[in-house]
Amino acid sequence: LTNTEVFCGIFLAPPVRNDGGDPKVFDMGSRWSQRLHACASTTRASIQTTTFSTLNTSSIGDLRITRRPSDQPVLWAMEKTDLMIADINLMWGRVNDKYEGDSSLWTTRSEELYLPAGSAGILAPILLPGEPFTMPSAAWATVYQTTRAEALTDYAGVSDYAVKAKLQSLIDQDPVRGHANIRNIIWTDIMSNAVLGTTTKSNLMVTPNHPSIEYDFRFAIPGFILLALWLPSIVTALALVI
C-alpha cells in the first residue's frame, strides 16, 4: 500500500506565439515560446456515480454527463507478496468487508486508492494478457515515452494539426495547469481505447494458484528409446566386469 507507482519525466510544452500574430501560421521571423516542465503522474482509483441524461434527441450534443464521487470510504485490497516490484503486478480493487484483515491481503479503508507499482510500469508499455489491472501503468509508460518512433500515435501534434491546436488551446485556457491537463487527456485517450467495450461481465472467473511441479512423460519417449538401446550393452558390460 505504500509503494505507489509514480511516473516522472521532462515535458516540452507545445509552442505558443507571443508576438500577437496568428498562432495557426508560422510566419517568418515570428516569435514563439515553449516551456519546459518536470512532471510526475500517478493513478488514483475511486468509486463514483456517473449519470447520463438526454433530451430524447439524436444529437450527441444533447447528452449530459454528471459525475458524483462517493462520500463514504470503502475497503480496498491488494494481494500480499514478498516478490520485488519488478517481478510482479499486484492485483488490486475494492473487496467485500469480510476480507478486512485477511492474511493474504493488504487492506485499507478509504475513499480512494493510489495504485501500486509493478513490472508493467518498468517493461515496455504493453497490455499484458489476462492482466487488465496493469493498463493504467502501461498507459502512463506510453505517455512518458522519450521517442516519437515508439509512440502509438502522434500525441505531440507534429504531423496532426488538429492535435497541435488542441494542445495549444489547453495552454491558453489554463497557463498553470494546462500542461498537466495535456498529460491527463493523453492518458485518458489511451485508457478509453484499451479498456472500454460494449459488453460487461458481472462475474469474473478466477482459479487458485497452487505451486506444483508436473512433467509430461511424452517428452521422455526419446529417452526411453535410448535407454532400451543401451540397456543390453550396459547389462553385458556389468556382467563381464563382475
XYZ file of N, CA and C in Angstrom:
726
model
N 0.813 -1.210 0.000
C 0.000 0.000 0.000
C 0.849 1.264 0.000
N 2.106 1.127 0.384
C 2.964 2.309 0.456
C 3.811 2.500 -0.795
N 3.878 1.477 -1.662
C 4.686 1.579 -2.882
C 3.827 2.089 -4.036
N 3.506 3.363 -3.996
C 2.681 3.970 -5.038
C 3.495 4.159 -6.312
N 2.879 3.857 -7.442
C 3.577 3.994 -8.722
C 3.496 5.439 -9.214
N 4.651 6.029 -9.468
C 4.736 7.410 -9.939
C 5.649 7.447 -11.160
N 5.180 8.071 -12.228
C 5.973 8.234 -13.446
C 6.452 9.677 -13.525
N 7.720 9.848 -13.833
C 8.314 11.187 -13.883
C 8.982 11.409 -15.240
N 9.054 12.662 -15.636
C 9.707 12.983 -16.899
C 9.732 14.482 -17.143
N 10.438 14.870 -18.179
C 10.517 16.268 -18.598
C 9.585 16.467 -19.788
N 8.744 17.476 -19.707
C 7.725 17.721 -20.725
C 7.977 19.061 -21.404
N 8.165 19.026 -22.723
C 8.321 20.240 -23.514
C 6.950 20.638 -24.034
N 6.434 21.745 -23.542
C 5.082 22.182 -23.879
C 4.987 22.583 -25.350
N 3.782 22.583 -25.916
C 3.611 22.999 -27.314
C 3.967 24.472 -27.481
N 4.422 24.866 -28.669
C 4.820 26.264 -28.885
C 3.627 27.211 -28.810
N 3.849 28.364 -28.207
C 2.820 29.397 -28.076
C 3.360 30.687 -28.680
N 2.606 31.263 -29.585
C 3.053 32.505 -30.235
C 2.828 33.679 -29.293
N 3.861 34.496 -29.126
C 3.765 35.602 -28.167
C 4.052 36.963 -28.789
N 3.889 37.086 -30.122
C 4.077 38.391 -30.759
C 2.761 38.974 -31.254
N 1.637 38.350 -30.844
C 0.332 38.859 -31.237
C -0.155 38.384 -32.589
N 0.638 37.589 -33.305
C 0.242 37.105 -34.617
C -0.684 35.904 -34.541
N -1.084 35.427 -35.712
C -1.985 34.284 -35.803
C -1.234 33.013 -35.399
N -1.667 32.322 -34.334
C -0.942 31.120 -33.890
C -1.077 29.947 -34.854
N -1.959 30.072 -35.846
C -2.125 28.984 -36.812
C -1.137 29.089 -37.964
N -0.368 30.183 -38.001
C 0.550 30.415 -39.112
C 1.960 30.626 -38.561
N 2.930 29.901 -39.130
C 4.328 30.072 -38.742
C 4.973 31.098 -39.678
N 4.798 32.383 -39.375
C 5.362 33.446 -40.207
C 6.870 33.534 -40.012
N 7.550 33.929 -41.073
C 8.991 34.137 -40.997
C 9.291 35.258 -40.001
N 10.166 34.988 -39.051
C 10.545 35.988 -38.061
C 9.588 36.106 -36.892
N 8.556 35.279 -36.842
C 7.611 35.342 -35.722
C 8.261 34.803 -34.453
N 7.732 35.236 -33.309
C 8.305 34.859 -32.020
C 7.391 33.848 -31.324
N 8.012 32.764 -30.880
C 7.295 31.696 -30.195
C 8.050 31.335 -28.923
N 7.344 30.742 -27.996
C 7.987 30.300 -26.757
C 7.474 28.910 -26.389
N 8.345 28.139 -25.753
C 7.995 26.817 -25.245
C 8.533 26.682 -23.829
N 7.713 26.142 -22.953
C 8.120 25.957 -21.570
C 8.514 24.507 -21.317
N 9.455 24.342 -20.418
C 9.932 23.019 -20.042
C 9.451 22.721 -18.626
N 8.776 21.587 -18.459
C 8.186 21.250 -17.167
C 8.683 19.888 -16.696
N 8.929 19.780 -15.406
C 9.199 18.484 -14.774
C 7.869 17.946 -14.255
N 7.491 16.756 -14.714
C 6.164 16.213 -14.418
C 6.262 14.921 -13.614
N 5.275 14.705 -12.773
C 5.121 13.450 -12.032
C 3.650 13.066 -12.079
N 3.363 11.826 -12.464
C 1.979 11.382 -12.645
C 1.747 10.066 -11.919
N 0.565 9.935 -11.355
C 0.161 8.693 -10.709
C -1.327 8.488 -10.950
N -1.841 7.327 -10.582
C -3.244 6.998 -10.823
C -3.948 6.767 -9.491
N -5.108 7.377 -9.351
C -5.908 7.240 -8.132
C -7.264 6.646 -8.491
N -7.615 5.552 -7.843
C -8.899 4.890 -8.086
C -9.905 5.328 -7.026
N -11.154 5.496 -7.442
C -12.216 5.870 -6.510
C -13.545 5.350 -7.038
N -14.530 5.304 -6.169
C -15.877 4.864 -6.528
C -16.727 6.102 -6.794
N -17.307 6.172 -7.989
C -18.104 7.328 -8.365
C -19.397 6.879 -9.042
N -20.377 7.756 -9.003
C -21.650 7.517 -9.676
C -21.754 8.450 -10.872
N -21.910 7.873 -12.056
C -21.996 8.655 -13.287
C -23.411 8.566 -13.845
N -23.982 9.709 -14.174
C -25.351 9.770 -14.685
C -25.347 10.320 -16.106
N -26.000 9.596 -17.014
C -26.146 10.034 -18.399
C -27.605 10.447 -18.619
N -27.808 11.608 -19.171
C -29.167 12.082 -19.443
C -29.205 12.734 -20.819
N -30.389 12.704 -21.440
C -30.546 13.282 -22.769
C -31.941 13.869 -22.902
N -32.124 14.685 -23.918
C -33.414 15.322 -24.174
C -34.216 14.542 -25.210
N -33.899 13.251 -25.348
C -34.598 12.378 -26.297
C -34.429 12.848 -27.738
N -33.250 13.316 -28.039
C -32.928 13.701 -29.415
C -31.775 12.842 -29.898
N -31.528 12.889 -31.185
C -30.457 12.086 -31.770
C -29.121 12.821 -31.770
N -29.097 14.045 -31.294
C -27.866 14.830 -31.300
C -27.010 14.481 -30.090
N -25.743 14.193 -30.347
C -24.833 13.875 -29.252
C -24.591 15.098 -28.376
N -24.836 16.275 -28.937
C -24.644 17.495 -28.165
C -25.641 17.649 -27.028
N -26.760 16.919 -27.090
C -27.767 16.991 -26.031
C -27.486 16.025 -24.885
N -26.443 15.230 -25.023
C -26.105 14.279 -23.965
C -25.445 15.012 -22.807
N -25.937 14.762 -21.606
C -25.393 15.380 -20.407
C -24.821 14.299 -19.502
N -23.603 14.521 -19.048
C -22.923 13.550 -18.187
C -22.536 14.239 -16.886
N -22.993 13.690 -15.779
C -22.634 14.217 -14.466
C -21.966 13.113 -13.657
N -21.013 13.504 -12.842
C -20.254 12.536 -12.057
C -20.219 12.984 -10.605
N -20.538 12.060 -9.720
C -20.575 12.386 -8.295
C -19.732 11.374 -7.525
N -18.669 11.829 -6.863
C -17.828 10.891 -6.108
C -18.536 10.380 -4.865
N -18.166 9.178 -4.463
C -18.728 8.598 -3.248
C -18.140 9.297 -2.027
N -18.995 9.600 -1.067
C -18.544 10.288 0.143
C -18.214 9.325 1.271
N -18.379 8.029 1.036
C -18.141 7.046 2.081
C -16.907 6.217 1.755
N -16.051 5.962 2.735
C -14.873 5.115 2.492
C -15.278 3.670 2.239
N -14.537 3.002 1.381
C -14.772 1.591 1.064
C -13.501 0.813 1.361
N -13.610 -0.507 1.357
C -12.456 -1.355 1.653
C -11.724 -1.693 0.359
N -10.464 -1.273 0.293
C -9.601 -1.581 -0.839
C -8.608 -2.661 -0.419
N -8.179 -3.459 -1.389
C -7.222 -4.519 -1.080
C -6.304 -4.758 -2.264
N -5.126 -5.263 -1.961
C -4.211 -5.754 -2.992
C -3.516 -6.988 -2.445
N -3.120 -7.865 -3.363
C -2.539 -9.133 -2.928
C -1.215 -8.913 -2.209
N -0.977 -9.735 -1.201
C 0.241 -9.635 -0.398
C 1.278 -10.605 -0.944
N 2.490 -10.118 -1.131
C 3.551 -10.948 -1.690
C 4.902 -10.437 -1.214
N 5.904 -11.305 -1.300
C 7.272 -10.928 -0.946
C 8.133 -10.669 -2.179
N 7.531 -10.711 -3.365
C 8.286 -10.510 -4.598
C 8.682 -9.048 -4.767
N 9.719 -8.826 -5.575
C 10.158 -7.472 -5.879
C 9.173 -6.805 -6.841
N 9.175 -5.477 -6.852
C 8.257 -4.728 -7.714
C 8.451 -5.102 -9.177
N 9.697 -5.307 -9.589
C 9.987 -5.608 -10.992
C 9.539 -7.002 -11.406
N 9.104 -7.831 -10.449
C 8.769 -9.222 -10.755
C 7.276 -9.519 -10.721
N 6.439 -8.534 -10.426
C 5.015 -8.835 -10.269
C 4.175 -7.589 -10.514
N 2.939 -7.815 -10.924
C 1.919 -6.770 -10.987
C 0.829 -7.146 -9.986
N 0.708 -6.377 -8.933
C -0.227 -6.710 -7.866
C -1.673 -6.505 -8.314
N -2.519 -7.487 -8.020
C -3.952 -7.316 -8.242
C -4.505 -6.412 -7.143
N -5.383 -5.505 -7.517
C -5.925 -4.551 -6.560
C -7.400 -4.318 -6.883
N -8.121 -3.746 -5.951
C -9.515 -3.420 -6.200
C -10.316 -3.334 -4.918
N -11.573 -3.009 -5.066
C -12.482 -2.958 -3.923
C -12.930 -4.376 -3.587
N -12.992 -4.696 -2.297
C -13.385 -6.035 -1.861
C -14.483 -5.934 -0.810
N -15.092 -7.071 -0.539
C -16.131 -7.155 0.480
C -15.541 -6.899 1.863
N -16.352 -6.342 2.741
C -15.876 -6.006 4.084
C -15.384 -7.222 4.859
N -15.837 -8.419 4.499
C -15.429 -9.614 5.240
C -13.948 -9.936 5.055
N -13.310 -9.330 4.046
C -11.892 -9.597 3.800
C -10.975 -8.618 4.529
N -11.530 -7.742 5.329
C -10.692 -6.803 6.071
C -9.830 -7.564 7.072
N -8.528 -7.334 7.010
C -7.603 -8.033 7.886
C -7.210 -9.410 7.403
N -7.615 -9.803 6.187
C -7.248 -11.112 5.645
C -5.727 -11.224 5.543
N -5.188 -12.375 5.934
C -3.735 -12.550 5.985
C -3.080 -12.554 4.609
N -3.854 -12.793 3.549
C -3.285 -12.838 2.200
C -3.405 -11.511 1.466
N -3.932 -10.485 2.150
C -4.172 -9.202 1.502
C -3.643 -8.055 2.345
N -3.264 -6.986 1.650
C -3.079 -5.695 2.302
C -4.377 -4.924 2.102
N -4.966 -4.434 3.161
C -6.255 -3.755 3.053
C -6.183 -2.372 3.679
N -7.030 -1.493 3.181
C -7.164 -0.157 3.743
C -8.568 0.344 3.452
N -9.123 1.105 4.358
C -10.461 1.665 4.171
C -10.315 3.156 3.887
N -10.724 3.532 2.679
C -10.528 4.909 2.247
C -11.487 5.227 1.112
N -11.626 6.505 0.798
C -12.452 6.916 -0.329
C -11.725 6.730 -1.659
N -10.411 6.512 -1.605
C -9.627 6.391 -2.834
C -8.416 5.503 -2.588
N -7.802 5.054 -3.682
C -6.619 4.199 -3.598
C -5.636 4.608 -4.681
N -4.410 4.918 -4.271
C -3.349 5.176 -5.242
C -2.764 3.830 -5.659
N -2.710 3.595 -6.964
C -2.373 2.270 -7.469
C -0.916 1.914 -7.193
N -0.665 0.619 -6.938
C 0.686 0.185 -6.573
C 1.614 0.084 -7.776
N 2.904 0.151 -7.496
C 3.916 -0.011 -8.537
C 4.037 -1.475 -8.919
N 4.421 -1.716 -10.178
C 4.578 -3.084 -10.659
C 5.453 -3.137 -11.890
N 5.662 -4.341 -12.389
C 6.563 -4.518 -13.530
C 6.009 -3.903 -14.808
N 4.684 -3.712 -14.900
C 4.100 -3.132 -16.111
C 4.600 -1.717 -16.352
N 4.971 -1.018 -15.291
C 5.493 0.330 -15.448
C 6.974 0.374 -15.753
N 7.630 -0.787 -15.675
C 9.064 -0.854 -15.934
C 9.338 -1.423 -17.317
N 8.531 -2.412 -17.711
C 8.709 -3.050 -19.008
C 8.150 -2.169 -20.113
N 8.158 -2.690 -21.330
C 7.608 -1.952 -22.466
C 6.130 -1.664 -22.221
N 5.635 -0.506 -22.673
C 4.239 -0.128 -22.430
C 3.257 -0.949 -23.252
N 2.960 -2.166 -22.783
C 2.014 -3.036 -23.466
C 1.015 -3.559 -22.444
N -0.172 -3.922 -22.924
C -1.191 -4.504 -22.058
C -0.926 -5.997 -21.941
N -0.598 -6.441 -20.735
C -0.256 -7.838 -20.528
C -1.509 -8.706 -20.603
N -1.446 -9.877 -21.262
C -2.618 -10.752 -21.394
C -3.140 -11.191 -20.027
N -4.449 -11.083 -19.842
C -5.068 -11.524 -18.604
C -4.834 -10.621 -17.415
N -4.231 -9.453 -17.626
C -3.948 -8.541 -16.520
C -4.428 -7.127 -16.868
N -5.743 -6.925 -16.995
C -6.241 -5.592 -17.348
C -5.953 -4.545 -16.285
N -5.700 -4.987 -15.042
C -5.419 -4.037 -13.974
C -4.052 -3.372 -14.144
N -3.258 -3.838 -15.114
C -1.960 -3.215 -15.377
C -2.058 -2.097 -16.408
N -3.234 -1.898 -17.001
C -3.365 -0.915 -18.075
C -3.059 0.509 -17.633
N -3.445 0.952 -16.419
C -3.059 2.313 -16.021
C -1.555 2.539 -16.076
N -0.778 1.543 -15.657
C 0.678 1.669 -15.710
C 1.174 1.693 -17.147
N 0.624 0.805 -17.983
C 1.045 0.767 -19.383
C 0.714 2.076 -20.095
N -0.421 2.681 -19.731
C -0.805 3.948 -20.359
C 0.157 5.065 -19.971
N 0.515 5.135 -18.686
C 1.469 6.171 -18.262
C 2.836 5.938 -18.883
N 3.241 4.673 -19.013
C 4.523 4.381 -19.655
C 4.526 4.869 -21.099
N 3.368 4.771 -21.762
C 3.254 5.275 -23.132
C 3.322 6.796 -23.162
N 2.654 7.438 -22.209
C 2.661 8.903 -22.152
C 4.078 9.436 -21.971
N 4.873 8.737 -21.174
C 6.213 9.215 -20.862
C 7.291 8.606 -21.754
N 6.905 8.076 -22.902
C 7.906 7.603 -23.850
C 8.790 8.762 -24.289
N 10.056 8.461 -24.513
C 11.015 9.521 -24.830
C 11.196 9.748 -26.322
N 10.764 8.805 -27.165
C 10.936 8.968 -28.609
C 9.606 8.788 -29.311
N 9.363 9.601 -30.336
C 8.111 9.507 -31.082
C 8.024 8.222 -31.879
N 9.169 7.625 -32.207
C 9.154 6.406 -33.015
C 8.460 5.266 -32.280
N 8.476 5.311 -30.931
C 7.862 4.256 -30.145
C 6.397 4.531 -29.842
N 5.915 5.730 -30.145
C 4.576 6.131 -29.737
C 3.504 5.402 -30.538
N 2.343 5.195 -29.892
C 1.227 4.556 -30.571
C 0.633 5.467 -31.636
N 0.607 6.751 -31.359
C 0.071 7.727 -32.304
C 0.759 9.057 -32.056
N 0.474 10.038 -32.901
C 1.154 11.334 -32.804
C 0.436 12.219 -31.792
N 0.748 12.036 -30.516
C 0.164 12.877 -29.477
C 0.898 14.204 -29.336
N 2.007 14.382 -30.040
C 2.742 15.646 -29.967
C 2.222 16.667 -30.970
N 1.418 16.228 -31.930
C 0.889 17.152 -32.920
C 1.886 17.539 -33.986
N 2.951 16.756 -34.151
C 3.961 17.074 -35.164
C 3.391 16.904 -36.570
N 2.625 15.846 -36.781
C 2.056 15.583 -38.104
C 0.536 15.717 -38.117
N -0.048 16.186 -37.024
C -1.503 16.320 -36.928
C -1.818 17.709 -36.379
N -2.282 18.596 -37.266
C -2.526 19.975 -36.843
C -3.656 20.059 -35.820
N -4.674 19.210 -35.949
C -5.792 19.243 -35.000
C -5.310 18.943 -33.585
N -4.389 17.987 -33.454
C -3.844 17.664 -32.135
C -3.038 18.839 -31.601
N -2.211 19.443 -32.460
C -1.406 20.583 -32.023
C -2.287 21.741 -31.560
N -3.362 22.007 -32.305
C -4.274 23.087 -31.928
C -4.961 22.783 -30.603
N -5.301 21.503 -30.379
C -5.925 21.112 -29.118
C -4.974 21.346 -27.953
N -3.718 20.967 -28.123
C -2.740 21.147 -27.054
C -2.514 22.630 -26.766
N -2.433 23.432 -27.815
C -2.239 24.871 -27.620
C -3.436 25.501 -26.919
N -4.647 25.019 -27.233
C -5.836 25.582 -26.591
C -5.863 25.272 -25.096
N -5.345 24.112 -24.710
C -5.295 23.772 -23.286
C -4.366 24.714 -22.532
N -3.268 25.099 -23.172
C -2.348 26.044 -22.546
C -2.991 27.425 -22.449
N -3.703 27.836 -23.501
C -4.352 29.148 -23.499
C -5.445 29.223 -22.433
N -6.188 28.137 -22.258
C -7.287 28.134 -21.298
C -6.791 28.151 -19.858
N -5.683 27.483 -19.604
C -5.155 27.411 -18.240
C -3.629 27.352 -18.305
N -2.964 28.511 -18.296
C -1.500 28.531 -18.402
C -0.797 27.801 -17.260
N -1.483 27.631 -16.121
C -0.853 26.995 -14.961
C -0.985 25.477 -15.018
N -2.221 24.990 -15.204
C -2.469 23.552 -15.176
C -2.662 22.946 -16.563
N -2.577 23.767 -17.594
C -2.792 23.255 -18.941
C -1.811 22.174 -19.332
N -0.562 22.305 -18.886
C 0.453 21.312 -19.231
C 0.141 19.965 -18.578
N -0.362 20.000 -17.342
C -0.761 18.757 -16.679
C -1.983 18.151 -17.361
N -2.903 19.003 -17.814
C -4.099 18.501 -18.489
C -3.751 17.779 -19.788
N -2.687 18.213 -20.456
C -2.258 17.536 -21.684
C -1.888 16.095 -21.380
N -1.100 15.903 -20.329
C -0.728 14.544 -19.931
C -1.967 13.723 -19.581
N -2.891 14.336 -18.882
C -4.074 13.605 -18.421
C -4.976 13.167 -19.575
N -5.180 14.035 -20.570
C -6.085 13.658 -21.660
C -5.444 12.609 -22.569
N -4.111 12.628 -22.696
C -3.446 11.579 -23.475
C -3.619 10.234 -22.768
N -3.428 10.236 -21.444
C -3.620 9.005 -20.664
C -5.063 8.517 -20.780
N -6.019 9.437 -20.704
C -7.431 9.067 -20.799
C -7.757 8.483 -22.166
N -7.179 9.045 -23.215
C -7.430 8.537 -24.560
C -6.907 7.110 -24.712
N -5.711 6.854 -24.205
C -5.139 5.506 -24.285
C -5.966 4.523 -23.464
N -6.349 4.924 -22.254
C -7.125 4.045 -21.386
C -8.492 3.724 -21.982
N -9.182 4.739 -22.493
C -10.532 4.518 -23.016
C -10.517 3.603 -24.228
N -9.468 3.673 -25.032
C -9.372 2.791 -26.194
C -8.980 1.371 -25.812
N -8.395 1.202 -24.632
C -7.892 -0.114 -24.239
C -8.860 -0.899 -23.360
N -9.639 -0.224 -22.534
C -10.434 -0.954 -21.542
C -11.937 -0.825 -21.721
N -12.418 0.122 -22.520
C -13.856 0.268 -22.700
C -14.344 -0.640 -23.817
N -15.524 -1.205 -23.630
C -16.106 -2.083 -24.638
C -17.616 -1.987 -24.625
N -18.256 -2.873 -25.366
C -19.715 -2.853 -25.470
C -20.378 -3.895 -24.591
N -19.588 -4.789 -23.991
C -20.158 -5.818 -23.118
C -19.414 -5.828 -21.796
N -20.122 -6.180 -20.745
C -19.537 -6.237 -19.413
C -20.022 -7.495 -18.711
N -19.106 -8.237 -18.132
C -19.464 -9.437 -17.387
C -19.549 -9.111 -15.904
N -20.616 -9.596 -15.279
C -20.804 -9.330 -13.854
C -19.966 -10.250 -12.982
N -19.555 -11.402 -13.529
C -18.764 -12.359 -12.760
C -17.399 -12.553 -13.406
N -16.388 -12.670 -12.574
C -15.023 -12.878 -13.046
C -14.562 -14.265 -12.635
N -14.122 -15.060 -13.606
C -13.660 -16.413 -13.328
C -12.204 -16.371 -12.871
N -11.940 -16.931 -11.701
C -10.581 -16.988 -11.174
C -10.277 -18.410 -10.725
N -9.001 -18.747 -10.660
C -8.558 -20.079 -10.243
C -7.452 -19.934 -9.214
N -7.528 -20.668 -8.101
C -6.448 -20.593 -7.098
C -5.118 -21.027 -7.700
N -4.058 -20.363 -7.289
C -2.719 -20.680 -7.776
C -2.016 -21.558 -6.743
N -1.883 -22.866 -7.048
C -1.225 -23.803 -6.147
C 0.136 -24.181 -6.739
N 1.237 -23.856 -6.062
C 2.562 -24.224 -6.583
C 2.684 -25.738 -6.750
N 3.120 -26.184 -7.907
C 3.250 -27.615 -8.174
C 4.249 -27.830 -9.303
N 4.716 -29.079 -9.424
C 5.641 -29.466 -10.485
C 5.010 -30.615 -11.263
N 4.913 -30.475 -12.562
C 4.340 -31.509 -13.406
C 5.291 -31.817 -14.553
N 5.189 -33.047 -15.056
C 6.022 -33.436 -16.202
C 5.196 -34.295 -17.144
N 5.278 -33.991 -18.415
C 4.577 -34.757 -19.441
C 5.519 -35.851 -19.943
N 5.188 -37.128 -19.636
C 6.075 -38.236 -19.978
C 6.191 -38.463 -21.485
N 5.366 -37.835 -22.272
C 5.521 -37.962 -23.720
C 6.854 -37.387 -24.183
N 7.342 -36.383 -23.452
C 8.630 -35.798 -23.818
C 9.798 -36.711 -23.420
N 9.519 -37.767 -22.633
C 10.576 -38.694 -22.217
C 10.709 -39.889 -23.148
N 9.855 -39.977 -24.176
C 9.900 -41.121 -25.092
C 11.270 -41.284 -25.746
N 11.909 -40.221 -26.260
C 13.262 -40.409 -26.827
C 14.245 -40.975 -25.809
N 14.112 -40.564 -24.550
C 14.998 -41.093 -23.521
C 14.758 -42.569 -23.267
N 13.472 -42.977 -23.264
C 13.159 -44.392 -23.068
C 13.711 -45.247 -24.217
N 13.600 -44.740 -25.444
C 14.131 -45.475 -26.598
C 15.646 -45.626 -26.483
N 16.312 -44.532 -26.103
C 17.766 -44.587 -25.949
C 18.160 -45.563 -24.844
N 17.377 -45.570 -23.754
C 17.660 -46.499 -22.661
C 17.493 -47.944 -23.110
N 16.451 -48.212 -23.920
C 16.222 -49.580 -24.410
C 17.362 -50.040 -25.304
N 17.957 -49.123 -26.072
C 19.062 -49.489 -26.958
C 20.349 -49.743 -26.184
N 20.577 -48.971 -25.149
C 21.832 -49.075 -24.409
C 21.770 -50.052 -23.242
N 20.580 -50.375 -22.774
C 20.471 -51.223 -21.588
C 21.127 -52.598 -21.771
N 20.924 -53.311 -22.901
C 21.610 -54.608 -23.055
C 23.127 -54.477 -22.990
N 23.672 -53.436 -23.610
C 25.125 -53.251 -23.581
C 25.610 -52.977 -22.168
N 24.850 -52.182 -21.418
C 25.248 -51.866 -20.047
C 25.204 -53.115 -19.179
N 24.128 -53.919 -19.323
C 24.000 -55.142 -18.526
C 25.119 -56.125 -18.867
N 25.431 -56.262 -20.166
C 26.510 -57.175 -20.589
C 27.851 -56.727 -20.038
N 28.118 -55.410 -20.091
C 29.387 -54.890 -19.579
C 29.515 -55.134 -18.084
N 28.430 -54.941 -17.347
C 28.465 -55.174 -15.904
C 28.684 -56.647 -15.596
N 28.062 -57.529 -16.405
C 28.228 -58.974 -16.178
C 29.672 -59.400 -16.408
N 30.322 -58.839 -17.423
C 31.714 -59.189 -17.699
C 32.642 -58.693 -16.600
N 32.336 -57.523 -16.071
C 33.177 -56.969 -15.003
C 33.054 -57.805 -13.740
N 31.834 -58.199 -13.437
C 31.615 -58.987 -12.222
C 32.192 -60.393 -12.390
